[in-house]
Amino acid sequence: DVKVTQSSRYLVKRTGEKVFLECVQDMDHENMFWYRQDPGLGLRLIYFSYDVKMKEKGDIPEGYSVSREKKERFSLILESASTNQTSMYLCASSLGSGQGAYGYTFGSGTRLTVV
Amino acid sequence: AQSVTQPDIHITVSEGASLELRCNYSYGATPYLFWYVQSPGQGLQLLLKYFSGDTLVQGIKGFEAEFKRSQSSFNLRKPSVHWSDAAEYFCAVDTGGFKTIFGAGTRLFVKA
């Protein structure tokens, strides 16, 4: 089975800090995604990448950036953390064009608290 | 606009009873359809998917879903619920182009 590993399950950061969330997948998936999940708002796409060094904005990219230097690793960066970025962050990967017929494999999530 | 509606925010069923979770979508063509499950504090796990062919699809953990084009629905079912099925369930639609629309989720409670 494909495994998607997020480096931290829980993270507490201070306002204004630069925060890195790391995600690694152990299969040869082209596509990787970052979502945030908030009660009542569901899953919202922040950024996605369909190839190394390629990235596209999702629905809520403001305040975030991403990096994909290697195929297996997709990092989410909070340039200057703010309290409204307190959330559950989910990384996912998929094989092929878009989600297509394959579906996503999700990591276990990182619960980030910004104080 | 494309959308996914899960009408039930939460559902409570008794262990051993049957389950049906509803999902309706709004899209001009037949999309790719998915159901995911999320246990507390975890990521989402793919239960099953539909993209063509037989409209009744089987998934993991004893779940199945039926695609009904005329009703724009993709309801998830299980004949006998186990306490370990308590979780949140998300219906999702992929209309192509890397954009997936998730429903708001239905939380399932199982009572003994």
mmCIF file of C-alpha atoms in Angstrom:
data_model
loop_
_atom_site.group_PDB
_atom_site.id
_atom_site.type_symbol
_atom_site.label_atom_id
_atom_site.label_comp_id
_atom_site.label_asym_id
_atom_site.label_seq_id
_atom_site.Cartn_x
_atom_site.Cartn_y
_atom_site.Cartn_z
ATOM 1 C CA ASP A 1 0.000 0.000 0.000
ATOM 2 C CA VAL A 2 1.025 3.569 -0.635
ATOM 3 C CA LYS A 3 2.001 5.335 2.472
ATOM 4 C CA VAL A 4 1.861 9.069 3.004
ATOM 5 C CA THR A 5 3.781 10.210 6.042
ATOM 6 C CA GLN A 6 3.432 13.592 7.678
ATOM 7 C CA SER A 7 6.370 14.423 9.892
ATOM 8 C CA SER A 8 4.431 15.752 12.878
ATOM 9 C CA ARG A 9 1.073 14.766 14.374
ATOM 10 C CA TYR A 10 0.879 17.784 16.661
ATOM 11 C CA LEU A 11 2.664 21.104 16.404
ATOM 12 C CA VAL A 12 2.473 24.262 18.490
ATOM 13 C CA LYS A 13 4.021 27.410 17.060
ATOM 14 C CA ARG A 14 4.102 31.074 17.960
ATOM 15 C CA THR A 15 2.547 33.851 15.913
ATOM 16 C CA GLY A 16 4.996 35.146 13.318
ATOM 17 C CA GLU A 17 7.096 31.983 13.175
ATOM 18 C CA LYS A 18 7.936 30.353 9.866
ATOM 19 C CA VAL A 19 6.465 26.844 9.926
ATOM 20 C CA PHE A 20 7.355 23.860 7.758
ATOM 21 C CA LEU A 21 5.011 20.900 7.378
ATOM 22 C CA GLU A 22 6.615 17.945 5.658
ATOM 23 C CA CYS A 23 4.953 15.173 3.691
ATOM 24 C CA VAL A 24 6.577 12.135 2.101
ATOM 25 C CA GLN A 25 4.994 9.416 -0.024
ATOM 26 C CA ASP A 26 6.698 6.119 -0.687
ATOM 27 C CA MET A 27 5.265 5.267 -4.116
ATOM 28 C CA ASP A 28 5.837 6.910 -7.445
ATOM 29 C CA HIS A 29 2.839 9.249 -7.295
ATOM 30 C CA GLU A 30 2.951 12.271 -9.551
ATOM 31 C CA ASN A 31 0.389 14.355 -7.710
ATOM 32 C CA MET A 32 0.534 15.687 -4.184
ATOM 33 C CA PHE A 33 -1.875 17.953 -2.337
ATOM 34 C CA TRP A 34 -2.180 19.990 0.828
ATOM 35 C CA TYR A 35 -5.593 20.500 2.428
ATOM 36 C CA ARG A 36 -6.693 22.097 5.628
ATOM 37 C CA GLN A 37 -9.686 20.787 7.516
ATOM 38 C CA ASP A 38 -11.775 22.937 9.817
ATOM 39 C CA PRO A 39 -15.055 22.148 11.580
ATOM 40 C CA GLY A 40 -17.987 23.302 9.516
ATOM 41 C CA LEU A 41 -15.797 24.183 6.536
ATOM 42 C CA GLY A 42 -14.772 20.706 5.425
ATOM 43 C CA LEU A 43 -11.610 20.153 3.394
ATOM 44 C CA ARG A 44 -10.156 23.079 1.507
ATOM 45 C CA LEU A 45 -7.357 22.774 -1.008
ATOM 46 C CA ILE A 46 -4.345 24.973 -0.306
ATOM 47 C CA TYR A 47 -1.860 23.940 -2.994
ATOM 48 C CA PHE A 48 -1.148 20.974 -5.204
ATOM 49 C CA SER A 49 1.724 19.742 -7.333
ATOM 50 C CA TYR A 50 1.554 17.511 -10.400
ATOM 51 C CA ASP A 51 5.285 17.145 -10.919
ATOM 52 C CA VAL A 52 8.628 17.982 -9.342
ATOM 53 C CA LYS A 53 9.088 21.750 -9.012
ATOM 54 C CA MET A 54 5.562 22.307 -10.328
ATOM 55 C CA LYS A 55 2.909 23.813 -8.097
ATOM 56 C CA GLU A 56 -0.538 25.269 -8.455
ATOM 57 C CA LYS A 57 -2.665 27.304 -6.104
ATOM 58 C CA GLY A 58 -5.751 25.760 -4.680
ATOM 59 C CA ASP A 59 -8.722 27.537 -3.204
ATOM 60 C CA ILE A 60 -7.025 29.146 -0.181
ATOM 61 C CA PRO A 61 -3.314 29.718 -0.915
ATOM 62 C CA GLU A 62 -2.951 33.031 0.928
ATOM 63 C CA GLY A 63 -0.366 32.890 3.690
ATOM 64 C CA TYR A 64 1.086 29.604 2.420
ATOM 65 C CA SER A 65 3.734 28.452 0.015
ATOM 66 C CA VAL A 66 4.938 24.993 -1.032
ATOM 67 C CA SER A 67 8.063 23.279 -2.202
ATOM 68 C CA ARG A 68 8.524 20.099 -4.198
ATOM 69 C CA GLU A 69 12.199 19.500 -4.909
ATOM 70 C CA LYS A 70 11.853 15.716 -5.059
ATOM 71 C CA LYS A 71 8.972 13.616 -6.318
ATOM 72 C CA GLU A 72 8.323 11.964 -2.987
ATOM 73 C CA ARG A 73 8.361 15.080 -0.811
ATOM 74 C CA PHE A 74 5.917 17.998 -0.694
ATOM 75 C CA SER A 75 6.378 20.683 1.930
ATOM 76 C CA LEU A 76 3.889 23.278 3.088
ATOM 77 C CA ILE A 77 5.321 26.513 4.427
ATOM 78 C CA LEU A 78 3.543 29.057 6.570
ATOM 79 C CA GLU A 79 5.611 32.165 5.968
ATOM 80 C CA SER A 80 4.479 33.961 9.124
ATOM 81 C CA ALA A 81 2.111 31.876 11.189
ATOM 82 C CA SER A 82 -1.080 33.476 12.421
ATOM 83 C CA THR A 83 -3.729 32.250 14.819
ATOM 84 C CA ASN A 84 -6.232 31.822 11.986
ATOM 85 C CA GLN A 85 -3.960 29.147 10.559
ATOM 86 C CA THR A 86 -4.651 26.910 13.527
ATOM 87 C CA SER A 87 -6.094 23.852 11.828
ATOM 88 C CA MET A 88 -5.697 20.216 10.840
ATOM 89 C CA TYR A 89 -3.457 19.937 7.776
ATOM 90 C CA LEU A 90 -3.789 16.916 5.530
ATOM 91 C CA CYS A 91 -1.361 15.851 2.832
ATOM 92 C CA ALA A 92 -2.509 13.531 0.041
ATOM 93 C CA SER A 93 -1.062 11.933 -3.047
ATOM 94 C CA SER A 94 -2.531 10.351 -6.152
ATOM 95 C CA LEU A 95 -1.391 8.550 -9.253
ATOM 96 C CA GLY A 96 -2.227 9.936 -12.631
ATOM 97 C CA SER A 97 -3.976 12.985 -13.968
ATOM 98 C CA GLY A 98 -6.043 14.624 -11.289
ATOM 99 C CA GLN A 99 -7.658 12.212 -8.940
ATOM 100 C CA GLY A 100 -8.937 10.305 -11.923
ATOM 101 C CA ALA A 101 -9.851 6.725 -11.272
ATOM 102 C CA TYR A 102 -7.426 6.290 -8.436
ATOM 103 C CA GLY A 103 -8.464 8.340 -5.459
ATOM 104 C CA TYR A 104 -6.283 9.987 -2.905
ATOM 105 C CA THR A 105 -4.067 8.461 -0.265
ATOM 106 C CA PHE A 106 -4.011 10.727 2.766
ATOM 107 C CA GLY A 107 -1.497 11.127 5.541
ATOM 108 C CA SER A 108 -2.575 11.024 9.180
ATOM 109 C CA GLY A 109 -2.659 14.789 9.427
ATOM 110 C CA THR A 110 -0.820 17.460 11.390
ATOM 111 C CA ARG A 111 -2.787 19.371 13.969
ATOM 112 C CA LEU A 112 -1.190 22.799 14.114
ATOM 113 C CA THR A 113 -1.897 25.263 16.881
ATOM 114 C CA VAL A 114 -0.615 28.821 16.537
ATOM 115 C CA VAL A 115 -0.500 30.746 19.813
ATOM 116 C CA ALA B 1 -21.811 25.389 -9.696
ATOM 117 C CA GLN B 2 -20.460 21.968 -8.852
ATOM 118 C CA SER B 3 -21.297 20.816 -5.340
ATOM 119 C CA VAL B 4 -21.564 17.811 -3.091
ATOM 120 C CA THR B 5 -24.276 17.584 -0.466
ATOM 121 C CA GLN B 6 -24.354 15.231 2.459
ATOM 122 C CA PRO B 7 -27.737 16.033 4.000
ATOM 123 C CA ASP B 8 -27.082 14.381 7.353
ATOM 124 C CA ILE B 9 -24.561 16.042 9.661
ATOM 125 C CA HIS B 10 -24.702 13.073 12.007
ATOM 126 C CA ILE B 11 -26.438 9.715 12.199
ATOM 127 C CA THR B 12 -26.818 7.276 15.087
ATOM 128 C CA VAL B 13 -27.420 3.579 14.440
ATOM 129 C CA SER B 14 -27.431 0.542 16.681
ATOM 130 C CA GLU B 15 -24.694 -2.017 16.321
ATOM 131 C CA GLY B 16 -25.835 -4.693 13.894
ATOM 132 C CA ALA B 17 -28.339 -2.432 12.164
ATOM 133 C CA SER B 18 -28.073 -1.433 8.530
ATOM 134 C CA LEU B 19 -26.656 1.902 7.445
ATOM 135 C CA GLU B 20 -27.205 4.261 4.548
ATOM 136 C CA LEU B 21 -25.366 7.562 4.200
ATOM 137 C CA ARG B 22 -26.649 9.932 1.569
ATOM 138 C CA CYS B 23 -24.685 11.897 -0.995
ATOM 139 C CA ASN B 24 -25.962 14.087 -3.810
ATOM 140 C CA TYR B 25 -23.828 15.922 -6.309
ATOM 141 C CA SER B 26 -24.343 18.650 -8.809
ATOM 142 C CA TYR B 27 -22.387 18.265 -12.041
ATOM 143 C CA GLY B 28 -23.262 18.299 -15.728
ATOM 144 C CA ALA B 29 -21.668 14.983 -16.618
ATOM 145 C CA THR B 30 -20.899 11.784 -14.759
ATOM 146 C CA PRO B 31 -18.020 12.520 -12.427
ATOM 147 C CA TYR B 32 -15.664 10.234 -10.597
ATOM 148 C CA LEU B 33 -17.249 9.518 -7.207
ATOM 149 C CA PHE B 34 -15.609 8.511 -3.959
ATOM 150 C CA TRP B 35 -16.355 7.761 -0.332
ATOM 151 C CA TYR B 36 -13.732 8.289 2.360
ATOM 152 C CA VAL B 37 -13.765 7.530 6.075
ATOM 153 C CA GLN B 38 -11.951 9.475 8.775
ATOM 154 C CA SER B 39 -11.427 8.091 12.258
ATOM 155 C CA PRO B 40 -10.892 10.662 15.032
ATOM 156 C CA GLY B 41 -7.516 12.383 14.761
ATOM 157 C CA GLN B 42 -6.632 10.549 11.562
ATOM 158 C CA GLY B 43 -6.424 11.266 7.869
ATOM 159 C CA LEU B 44 -9.012 10.118 5.359
ATOM 160 C CA GLN B 45 -9.038 6.589 3.992
ATOM 161 C CA LEU B 46 -10.537 5.675 0.637
ATOM 162 C CA LEU B 47 -13.499 3.294 1.045
ATOM 163 C CA LEU B 48 -14.601 2.913 -2.557
ATOM 164 C CA LYS B 49 -14.824 4.671 -5.907
ATOM 165 C CA TYR B 50 -16.985 4.759 -9.005
ATOM 166 C CA PHE B 51 -15.967 5.935 -12.437
ATOM 167 C CA SER B 52 -17.817 3.739 -14.931
ATOM 168 C CA GLY B 53 -19.512 0.384 -15.408
ATOM 169 C CA ASP B 54 -21.536 -1.379 -12.761
ATOM 170 C CA THR B 55 -23.407 1.183 -10.700
ATOM 171 C CA LEU B 56 -23.082 -0.856 -7.509
ATOM 172 C CA VAL B 57 -19.523 -0.770 -6.246
ATOM 173 C CA GLN B 58 -17.979 -2.717 -3.425
ATOM 174 C CA GLY B 59 -15.416 -1.262 -1.093
ATOM 175 C CA ILE B 60 -13.364 -2.125 1.921
ATOM 176 C CA LYS B 61 -14.721 -2.909 5.400
ATOM 177 C CA GLY B 62 -17.956 -4.341 3.949
ATOM 178 C CA PHE B 63 -19.216 -1.064 2.469
ATOM 179 C CA GLU B 64 -20.924 -0.630 -0.876
ATOM 180 C CA ALA B 65 -22.318 2.338 -2.763
ATOM 181 C CA GLU B 66 -24.801 2.732 -5.572
ATOM 182 C CA PHE B 67 -24.578 5.370 -8.270
ATOM 183 C CA LYS B 68 -27.953 6.611 -9.486
ATOM 184 C CA ARG B 69 -27.570 8.950 -12.421
ATOM 185 C CA SER B 70 -31.228 10.000 -12.456
ATOM 186 C CA GLN B 71 -31.016 11.134 -8.842
ATOM 187 C CA SER B 72 -27.414 12.432 -8.961
ATOM 188 C CA SER B 73 -26.780 10.333 -5.893
ATOM 189 C CA PHE B 74 -24.061 8.058 -4.622
ATOM 190 C CA ASN B 75 -25.279 6.629 -1.321
ATOM 191 C CA LEU B 76 -23.078 4.515 0.917
ATOM 192 C CA ARG B 77 -24.499 1.398 2.563
ATOM 193 C CA LYS B 78 -23.513 -1.318 4.973
ATOM 194 C CA PRO B 79 -25.831 -4.193 5.938
ATOM 195 C CA SER B 80 -24.623 -4.555 9.530
ATOM 196 C CA VAL B 81 -22.737 -1.837 11.372
ATOM 197 C CA HIS B 82 -19.954 -2.579 13.841
ATOM 198 C CA TRP B 83 -18.885 -0.314 16.697
ATOM 199 C CA SER B 84 -15.570 0.238 14.894
ATOM 200 C CA ASP B 85 -17.441 1.918 12.015
ATOM 201 C CA ALA B 86 -18.014 5.001 14.166
ATOM 202 C CA ALA B 87 -16.207 7.749 12.239
ATOM 203 C CA GLU B 88 -16.831 10.608 9.857
ATOM 204 C CA TYR B 89 -17.651 9.788 6.254
ATOM 205 C CA PHE B 90 -16.987 12.048 3.294
ATOM 206 C CA CYS B 91 -18.401 11.838 -0.188
ATOM 207 C CA ALA B 92 -16.204 13.377 -2.895
ATOM 208 C CA VAL B 93 -16.537 14.244 -6.545
ATOM 209 C CA ASP B 94 -13.725 14.652 -9.026
ATOM 210 C CA THR B 95 -14.745 16.647 -12.057
ATOM 211 C CA GLY B 96 -11.272 16.545 -13.590
ATOM 212 C CA GLY B 97 -8.371 18.964 -13.506
ATOM 213 C CA PHE B 98 -7.057 18.259 -10.016
ATOM 214 C CA LYS B 99 -10.050 19.795 -8.291
ATOM 215 C CA THR B 100 -11.947 17.521 -5.970
ATOM 216 C CA ILE B 101 -15.069 18.642 -4.164
ATOM 217 C CA PHE B 102 -15.665 17.109 -0.754
ATOM 218 C CA GLY B 103 -18.946 17.013 1.061
ATOM 219 C CA ALA B 104 -19.149 18.433 4.555
ATOM 220 C CA GLY B 105 -19.140 14.950 6.047
ATOM 221 C CA THR B 106 -21.528 12.792 8.053
ATOM 222 C CA ARG B 107 -20.511 11.693 11.508
ATOM 223 C CA LEU B 108 -21.660 8.191 12.367
ATOM 224 C CA PHE B 109 -22.329 7.208 15.966
ATOM 225 C CA VAL B 110 -22.863 3.533 16.826
ATOM 226 C CA LYS B 111 -24.736 2.606 19.961
ATOM 227 C CA ALA B 112 -24.459 -0.734 21.681
#
